[in-house]
């Protein structure tokens, strides 16, 4: 009797554990790729992020990012954004020509390049960009215009 009670208890516990194993998620991811230019020139290196909008049912934790290289980006489906509406932010930095001493643990005397964000804030920190992503493959190109001014926000 005691063994059968133990067997039933173990079976029930195993069933509860397995019930929690499924993802239970109905979130559908998609792939997206495209080109990114600033004033007609490809952005050499940067980052693009797709963040679900409120009406997509997602949160900022569902954001998906990809690297921009030679003006192009690709976010594959397995790392991709959710299907739906997104705000899009694009960031890139460039060297200013200045150097400053590196912080610890770098060896004394080590200098590092100072960089600055050069994409206008309306495309990143205060983004105006949006994209609607559908199931399957998406191509989204972004032709940005403007130049960051000192102190621009």
mmCIF file of the C-alpha atoms, coordinates in Angstrom:
data_MODEL
# 
_entry.id   MODEL 
# 
loop_
_atom_site.group_PDB 
_atom_site.id 
_atom_site.type_symbol 
_atom_site.label_atom_id 
_atom_site.label_alt_id 
_atom_site.label_comp_id 
_atom_site.label_asym_id 
_atom_site.label_entity_id 
_atom_site.label_seq_id 
_atom_site.pdbx_PDB_ins_code 
_atom_site.Cartn_x 
_atom_site.Cartn_y 
_atom_site.Cartn_z 
_atom_site.occupancy 
_atom_site.B_iso_or_equiv 
_atom_site.pdbx_formal_charge 
_atom_site.auth_seq_id 
_atom_site.auth_comp_id 
_atom_site.auth_asym_id 
_atom_site.auth_atom_id 
_atom_site.pdbx_PDB_model_num 
ATOM 1   C CA . UNK A 1 1   ? 0.000  0.000  0.000   1.00 0.00 ? 1   UNK A CA 1 
ATOM 2   C CA . UNK A 1 2   ? 2.794  2.355  0.933   1.00 0.00 ? 2   UNK A CA 1 
ATOM 3   C CA . UNK A 1 3   ? 4.636  1.632  -2.342  1.00 0.00 ? 3   UNK A CA 1 
ATOM 4   C CA . UNK A 1 4   ? 1.548  2.262  -4.458  1.00 0.00 ? 4   UNK A CA 1 
ATOM 5   C CA . UNK A 1 5   ? 0.910  5.561  -2.641  1.00 0.00 ? 5   UNK A CA 1 
ATOM 6   C CA . UNK A 1 6   ? 4.522  6.546  -3.306  1.00 0.00 ? 6   UNK A CA 1 
ATOM 7   C CA . UNK A 1 7   ? 4.185  5.556  -6.980  1.00 0.00 ? 7   UNK A CA 1 
ATOM 8   C CA . UNK A 1 8   ? 1.000  7.618  -7.350  1.00 0.00 ? 8   UNK A CA 1 
ATOM 9   C CA . UNK A 1 9   ? 2.602  10.633 -5.651  1.00 0.00 ? 9   UNK A CA 1 
ATOM 10  C CA . UNK A 1 10  ? 5.693  10.427 -7.885  1.00 0.00 ? 10  UNK A CA 1 
ATOM 11  C CA . UNK A 1 11  ? 3.503  10.073 -10.999 1.00 0.00 ? 11  UNK A CA 1 
ATOM 12  C CA . UNK A 1 12  ? 1.417  13.109 -10.056 1.00 0.00 ? 12  UNK A CA 1 
ATOM 13  C CA . UNK A 1 13  ? 4.500  15.203 -9.338  1.00 0.00 ? 13  UNK A CA 1 
ATOM 14  C CA . UNK A 1 14  ? 6.083  14.167 -12.647 1.00 0.00 ? 14  UNK A CA 1 
ATOM 15  C CA . UNK A 1 15  ? 2.869  15.125 -14.440 1.00 0.00 ? 15  UNK A CA 1 
ATOM 16  C CA . UNK A 1 16  ? 2.874  18.572 -12.833 1.00 0.00 ? 16  UNK A CA 1 
ATOM 17  C CA . UNK A 1 17  ? 6.518  19.131 -13.740 1.00 0.00 ? 17  UNK A CA 1 
ATOM 18  C CA . UNK A 1 18  ? 5.919  18.098 -17.353 1.00 0.00 ? 18  UNK A CA 1 
ATOM 19  C CA . UNK A 1 19  ? 2.868  20.349 -17.577 1.00 0.00 ? 19  UNK A CA 1 
ATOM 20  C CA . UNK A 1 20  ? 5.162  23.292 -16.892 1.00 0.00 ? 20  UNK A CA 1 
ATOM 21  C CA . UNK A 1 21  ? 7.668  22.207 -19.535 1.00 0.00 ? 21  UNK A CA 1 
ATOM 22  C CA . UNK A 1 22  ? 5.779  23.581 -22.527 1.00 0.00 ? 22  UNK A CA 1 
ATOM 23  C CA . UNK A 1 23  ? 6.626  27.110 -23.553 1.00 0.00 ? 23  UNK A CA 1 
ATOM 24  C CA . UNK A 1 24  ? 2.975  28.071 -23.304 1.00 0.00 ? 24  UNK A CA 1 
ATOM 25  C CA . UNK A 1 25  ? 3.925  31.100 -25.351 1.00 0.00 ? 25  UNK A CA 1 
ATOM 26  C CA . UNK A 1 26  ? 1.957  32.067 -28.416 1.00 0.00 ? 26  UNK A CA 1 
ATOM 27  C CA . UNK A 1 27  ? 4.465  34.783 -29.303 1.00 0.00 ? 27  UNK A CA 1 
ATOM 28  C CA . UNK A 1 28  ? 5.414  34.531 -32.967 1.00 0.00 ? 28  UNK A CA 1 
ATOM 29  C CA . UNK A 1 29  ? 8.878  35.735 -33.922 1.00 0.00 ? 29  UNK A CA 1 
ATOM 30  C CA . UNK A 1 30  ? 9.912  36.899 -37.372 1.00 0.00 ? 30  UNK A CA 1 
ATOM 31  C CA . UNK A 1 31  ? 13.065 37.825 -39.264 1.00 0.00 ? 31  UNK A CA 1 
ATOM 32  C CA . UNK A 1 32  ? 13.897 41.309 -40.500 1.00 0.00 ? 32  UNK A CA 1 
ATOM 33  C CA . UNK A 1 33  ? 16.688 42.727 -42.627 1.00 0.00 ? 33  UNK A CA 1 
ATOM 34  C CA . UNK A 1 34  ? 17.397 45.885 -44.550 1.00 0.00 ? 34  UNK A CA 1 
ATOM 35  C CA . UNK A 1 35  ? 19.608 48.874 -45.228 1.00 0.00 ? 35  UNK A CA 1 
ATOM 36  C CA . UNK A 1 36  ? 20.326 51.892 -43.046 1.00 0.00 ? 36  UNK A CA 1 
ATOM 37  C CA . UNK A 1 37  ? 21.693 55.163 -44.421 1.00 0.00 ? 37  UNK A CA 1 
ATOM 38  C CA . UNK A 1 38  ? 22.321 58.600 -42.969 1.00 0.00 ? 38  UNK A CA 1 
ATOM 39  C CA . UNK A 1 39  ? 22.150 61.448 -45.485 1.00 0.00 ? 39  UNK A CA 1 
ATOM 40  C CA . UNK A 1 40  ? 22.407 58.890 -48.294 1.00 0.00 ? 40  UNK A CA 1 
ATOM 41  C CA . UNK A 1 41  ? 25.549 57.205 -46.923 1.00 0.00 ? 41  UNK A CA 1 
ATOM 42  C CA . UNK A 1 42  ? 25.519 53.686 -45.425 1.00 0.00 ? 42  UNK A CA 1 
ATOM 43  C CA . UNK A 1 43  ? 26.047 53.571 -41.663 1.00 0.00 ? 43  UNK A CA 1 
ATOM 44  C CA . UNK A 1 44  ? 29.336 51.699 -41.309 1.00 0.00 ? 44  UNK A CA 1 
ATOM 45  C CA . UNK A 1 45  ? 28.709 50.146 -37.888 1.00 0.00 ? 45  UNK A CA 1 
ATOM 46  C CA . UNK A 1 46  ? 25.857 50.511 -35.449 1.00 0.00 ? 46  UNK A CA 1 
ATOM 47  C CA . UNK A 1 47  ? 22.909 48.820 -33.829 1.00 0.00 ? 47  UNK A CA 1 
ATOM 48  C CA . UNK A 1 48  ? 19.216 48.629 -34.684 1.00 0.00 ? 48  UNK A CA 1 
ATOM 49  C CA . UNK A 1 49  ? 16.572 47.671 -32.107 1.00 0.00 ? 49  UNK A CA 1 
ATOM 50  C CA . UNK A 1 50  ? 12.922 46.743 -32.662 1.00 0.00 ? 50  UNK A CA 1 
ATOM 51  C CA . UNK A 1 51  ? 10.817 47.228 -29.506 1.00 0.00 ? 51  UNK A CA 1 
ATOM 52  C CA . UNK A 1 52  ? 7.198  46.024 -29.494 1.00 0.00 ? 52  UNK A CA 1 
ATOM 53  C CA . UNK A 1 53  ? 4.637  48.830 -29.279 1.00 0.00 ? 53  UNK A CA 1 
ATOM 54  C CA . UNK A 1 54  ? 1.881  48.655 -26.676 1.00 0.00 ? 54  UNK A CA 1 
ATOM 55  C CA . UNK A 1 55  ? -0.692 47.392 -29.160 1.00 0.00 ? 55  UNK A CA 1 
ATOM 56  C CA . UNK A 1 56  ? 1.522  44.422 -30.142 1.00 0.00 ? 56  UNK A CA 1 
ATOM 57  C CA . UNK A 1 57  ? 0.931  42.896 -26.744 1.00 0.00 ? 57  UNK A CA 1 
ATOM 58  C CA . UNK A 1 58  ? 4.651  42.960 -26.005 1.00 0.00 ? 58  UNK A CA 1 
ATOM 59  C CA . UNK A 1 59  ? 6.928  44.796 -23.655 1.00 0.00 ? 59  UNK A CA 1 
ATOM 60  C CA . UNK A 1 60  ? 10.380 46.289 -23.957 1.00 0.00 ? 60  UNK A CA 1 
ATOM 61  C CA . UNK A 1 61  ? 11.707 42.954 -22.708 1.00 0.00 ? 61  UNK A CA 1 
ATOM 62  C CA . UNK A 1 62  ? 10.631 41.573 -26.095 1.00 0.00 ? 62  UNK A CA 1 
ATOM 63  C CA . UNK A 1 63  ? 13.020 43.890 -27.933 1.00 0.00 ? 63  UNK A CA 1 
ATOM 64  C CA . UNK A 1 64  ? 15.289 42.397 -30.600 1.00 0.00 ? 64  UNK A CA 1 
ATOM 65  C CA . UNK A 1 65  ? 18.539 43.975 -31.771 1.00 0.00 ? 65  UNK A CA 1 
ATOM 66  C CA . UNK A 1 66  ? 20.946 43.464 -34.622 1.00 0.00 ? 66  UNK A CA 1 
ATOM 67  C CA . UNK A 1 67  ? 24.294 44.825 -35.708 1.00 0.00 ? 67  UNK A CA 1 
ATOM 68  C CA . UNK A 1 68  ? 24.538 47.220 -38.647 1.00 0.00 ? 68  UNK A CA 1 
ATOM 69  C CA . UNK A 1 69  ? 27.587 46.560 -40.829 1.00 0.00 ? 69  UNK A CA 1 
ATOM 70  C CA . UNK A 1 70  ? 28.329 48.420 -44.065 1.00 0.00 ? 70  UNK A CA 1 
ATOM 71  C CA . UNK A 1 71  ? 24.805 49.855 -44.011 1.00 0.00 ? 71  UNK A CA 1 
ATOM 72  C CA . UNK A 1 72  ? 22.999 46.511 -43.713 1.00 0.00 ? 72  UNK A CA 1 
ATOM 73  C CA . UNK A 1 73  ? 21.476 44.495 -40.888 1.00 0.00 ? 73  UNK A CA 1 
ATOM 74  C CA . UNK A 1 74  ? 19.867 41.083 -40.394 1.00 0.00 ? 74  UNK A CA 1 
ATOM 75  C CA . UNK A 1 75  ? 17.991 39.761 -37.374 1.00 0.00 ? 75  UNK A CA 1 
ATOM 76  C CA . UNK A 1 76  ? 17.186 36.060 -37.905 1.00 0.00 ? 76  UNK A CA 1 
ATOM 77  C CA . UNK A 1 77  ? 13.826 34.633 -36.849 1.00 0.00 ? 77  UNK A CA 1 
ATOM 78  C CA . UNK A 1 78  ? 15.228 32.665 -33.892 1.00 0.00 ? 78  UNK A CA 1 
ATOM 79  C CA . UNK A 1 79  ? 16.545 35.951 -32.423 1.00 0.00 ? 79  UNK A CA 1 
ATOM 80  C CA . UNK A 1 80  ? 13.944 38.105 -34.084 1.00 0.00 ? 80  UNK A CA 1 
ATOM 81  C CA . UNK A 1 81  ? 11.289 40.541 -33.001 1.00 0.00 ? 81  UNK A CA 1 
ATOM 82  C CA . UNK A 1 82  ? 7.661  39.573 -32.471 1.00 0.00 ? 82  UNK A CA 1 
ATOM 83  C CA . UNK A 1 83  ? 5.134  39.940 -35.247 1.00 0.00 ? 83  UNK A CA 1 
ATOM 84  C CA . UNK A 1 84  ? 3.342  43.295 -34.894 1.00 0.00 ? 84  UNK A CA 1 
ATOM 85  C CA . UNK A 1 85  ? 4.017  47.008 -34.474 1.00 0.00 ? 85  UNK A CA 1 
ATOM 86  C CA . UNK A 1 86  ? 7.390  48.219 -33.207 1.00 0.00 ? 86  UNK A CA 1 
ATOM 87  C CA . UNK A 1 87  ? 9.274  51.369 -32.426 1.00 0.00 ? 87  UNK A CA 1 
ATOM 88  C CA . UNK A 1 88  ? 12.713 51.268 -34.032 1.00 0.00 ? 88  UNK A CA 1 
ATOM 89  C CA . UNK A 1 89  ? 15.877 52.848 -32.686 1.00 0.00 ? 89  UNK A CA 1 
ATOM 90  C CA . UNK A 1 90  ? 19.172 53.157 -34.531 1.00 0.00 ? 90  UNK A CA 1 
ATOM 91  C CA . UNK A 1 91  ? 22.453 53.974 -32.826 1.00 0.00 ? 91  UNK A CA 1 
ATOM 92  C CA . UNK A 1 92  ? 25.961 54.474 -34.125 1.00 0.00 ? 92  UNK A CA 1 
ATOM 93  C CA . UNK A 1 93  ? 29.039 56.157 -32.739 1.00 0.00 ? 93  UNK A CA 1 
ATOM 94  C CA . UNK A 1 94  ? 32.222 57.501 -34.267 1.00 0.00 ? 94  UNK A CA 1 
ATOM 95  C CA . UNK A 1 95  ? 35.643 58.513 -33.019 1.00 0.00 ? 95  UNK A CA 1 
ATOM 96  C CA . UNK A 1 96  ? 36.062 62.201 -32.179 1.00 0.00 ? 96  UNK A CA 1 
ATOM 97  C CA . UNK A 1 97  ? 39.818 62.252 -32.736 1.00 0.00 ? 97  UNK A CA 1 
ATOM 98  C CA . UNK A 1 98  ? 40.413 62.747 -29.010 1.00 0.00 ? 98  UNK A CA 1 
ATOM 99  C CA . UNK A 1 99  ? 41.894 60.261 -26.579 1.00 0.00 ? 99  UNK A CA 1 
ATOM 100 C CA . UNK A 1 100 ? 41.655 59.956 -22.801 1.00 0.00 ? 100 UNK A CA 1 
ATOM 101 C CA . UNK A 1 101 ? 43.436 57.761 -20.260 1.00 0.00 ? 101 UNK A CA 1 
ATOM 102 C CA . UNK A 1 102 ? 41.834 54.338 -19.928 1.00 0.00 ? 102 UNK A CA 1 
ATOM 103 C CA . UNK A 1 103 ? 40.274 53.358 -16.611 1.00 0.00 ? 103 UNK A CA 1 
ATOM 104 C CA . UNK A 1 104 ? 41.525 50.506 -14.461 1.00 0.00 ? 104 UNK A CA 1 
ATOM 105 C CA . UNK A 1 105 ? 42.333 47.635 -14.982 1.00 0.00 ? 105 UNK A CA 1 
ATOM 106 C CA . UNK A 1 106 ? 44.119 48.896 -18.113 1.00 0.00 ? 106 UNK A CA 1 
ATOM 107 C CA . UNK A 1 107 ? 47.865 49.367 -17.659 1.00 0.00 ? 107 UNK A CA 1 
ATOM 108 C CA . UNK A 1 108 ? 48.936 52.928 -16.715 1.00 0.00 ? 108 UNK A CA 1 
ATOM 109 C CA . UNK A 1 109 ? 49.454 55.138 -19.757 1.00 0.00 ? 109 UNK A CA 1 
ATOM 110 C CA . UNK A 1 110 ? 46.876 53.314 -21.879 1.00 0.00 ? 110 UNK A CA 1 
ATOM 111 C CA . UNK A 1 111 ? 44.825 55.739 -23.963 1.00 0.00 ? 111 UNK A CA 1 
ATOM 112 C CA . UNK A 1 112 ? 41.406 55.088 -25.501 1.00 0.00 ? 112 UNK A CA 1 
ATOM 113 C CA . UNK A 1 113 ? 39.504 56.862 -28.260 1.00 0.00 ? 113 UNK A CA 1 
ATOM 114 C CA . UNK A 1 114 ? 36.607 59.125 -27.312 1.00 0.00 ? 114 UNK A CA 1 
ATOM 115 C CA . UNK A 1 115 ? 33.478 58.346 -29.315 1.00 0.00 ? 115 UNK A CA 1 
ATOM 116 C CA . UNK A 1 116 ? 30.239 60.233 -29.833 1.00 0.00 ? 116 UNK A CA 1 
ATOM 117 C CA . UNK A 1 117 ? 26.748 59.237 -30.868 1.00 0.00 ? 117 UNK A CA 1 
ATOM 118 C CA . UNK A 1 118 ? 26.197 60.829 -34.272 1.00 0.00 ? 118 UNK A CA 1 
ATOM 119 C CA . UNK A 1 119 ? 22.753 59.618 -35.271 1.00 0.00 ? 119 UNK A CA 1 
ATOM 120 C CA . UNK A 1 120 ? 20.124 62.297 -34.515 1.00 0.00 ? 120 UNK A CA 1 
ATOM 121 C CA . UNK A 1 121 ? 18.225 61.565 -31.298 1.00 0.00 ? 121 UNK A CA 1 
ATOM 122 C CA . UNK A 1 122 ? 14.910 61.407 -33.154 1.00 0.00 ? 122 UNK A CA 1 
ATOM 123 C CA . UNK A 1 123 ? 16.104 58.030 -34.486 1.00 0.00 ? 123 UNK A CA 1 
ATOM 124 C CA . UNK A 1 124 ? 17.193 56.537 -31.143 1.00 0.00 ? 124 UNK A CA 1 
ATOM 125 C CA . UNK A 1 125 ? 16.711 58.109 -27.698 1.00 0.00 ? 125 UNK A CA 1 
ATOM 126 C CA . UNK A 1 126 ? 13.558 59.927 -28.879 1.00 0.00 ? 126 UNK A CA 1 
ATOM 127 C CA . UNK A 1 127 ? 12.776 57.683 -31.818 1.00 0.00 ? 127 UNK A CA 1 
ATOM 128 C CA . UNK A 1 128 ? 10.113 58.577 -34.348 1.00 0.00 ? 128 UNK A CA 1 
ATOM 129 C CA . UNK A 1 129 ? 10.717 55.391 -36.344 1.00 0.00 ? 129 UNK A CA 1 
ATOM 130 C CA . UNK A 1 130 ? 8.123  52.617 -36.463 1.00 0.00 ? 130 UNK A CA 1 
ATOM 131 C CA . UNK A 1 131 ? 7.747  49.340 -38.327 1.00 0.00 ? 131 UNK A CA 1 
ATOM 132 C CA . UNK A 1 132 ? 4.971  46.801 -38.793 1.00 0.00 ? 132 UNK A CA 1 
ATOM 133 C CA . UNK A 1 133 ? 6.428  43.282 -38.954 1.00 0.00 ? 133 UNK A CA 1 
ATOM 134 C CA . UNK A 1 134 ? 4.524  40.323 -40.377 1.00 0.00 ? 134 UNK A CA 1 
ATOM 135 C CA . UNK A 1 135 ? 5.075  36.570 -40.198 1.00 0.00 ? 135 UNK A CA 1 
ATOM 136 C CA . UNK A 1 136 ? 7.837  35.398 -42.520 1.00 0.00 ? 136 UNK A CA 1 
ATOM 137 C CA . UNK A 1 137 ? 10.626 37.540 -43.894 1.00 0.00 ? 137 UNK A CA 1 
ATOM 138 C CA . UNK A 1 138 ? 10.538 41.347 -43.564 1.00 0.00 ? 138 UNK A CA 1 
ATOM 139 C CA . UNK A 1 139 ? 12.630 43.922 -45.414 1.00 0.00 ? 139 UNK A CA 1 
ATOM 140 C CA . UNK A 1 140 ? 12.756 47.307 -43.673 1.00 0.00 ? 140 UNK A CA 1 
ATOM 141 C CA . UNK A 1 141 ? 15.080 50.017 -45.001 1.00 0.00 ? 141 UNK A CA 1 
ATOM 142 C CA . UNK A 1 142 ? 15.706 53.228 -43.062 1.00 0.00 ? 142 UNK A CA 1 
ATOM 143 C CA . UNK A 1 143 ? 16.913 56.399 -44.836 1.00 0.00 ? 143 UNK A CA 1 
ATOM 144 C CA . UNK A 1 144 ? 17.839 58.790 -42.019 1.00 0.00 ? 144 UNK A CA 1 
ATOM 145 C CA . UNK A 1 145 ? 18.467 62.500 -42.498 1.00 0.00 ? 145 UNK A CA 1 
ATOM 146 C CA . UNK A 1 146 ? 20.176 65.140 -40.361 1.00 0.00 ? 146 UNK A CA 1 
ATOM 147 C CA . UNK A 1 147 ? 23.237 65.642 -38.190 1.00 0.00 ? 147 UNK A CA 1 
ATOM 148 C CA . UNK A 1 148 ? 23.629 65.705 -34.423 1.00 0.00 ? 148 UNK A CA 1 
ATOM 149 C CA . UNK A 1 149 ? 24.384 69.147 -33.041 1.00 0.00 ? 149 UNK A CA 1 
ATOM 150 C CA . UNK A 1 150 ? 26.332 69.571 -29.783 1.00 0.00 ? 150 UNK A CA 1 
ATOM 151 C CA . UNK A 1 151 ? 23.918 69.282 -26.859 1.00 0.00 ? 151 UNK A CA 1 
ATOM 152 C CA . UNK A 1 152 ? 21.037 68.081 -29.083 1.00 0.00 ? 152 UNK A CA 1 
ATOM 153 C CA . UNK A 1 153 ? 18.400 66.091 -27.222 1.00 0.00 ? 153 UNK A CA 1 
# 
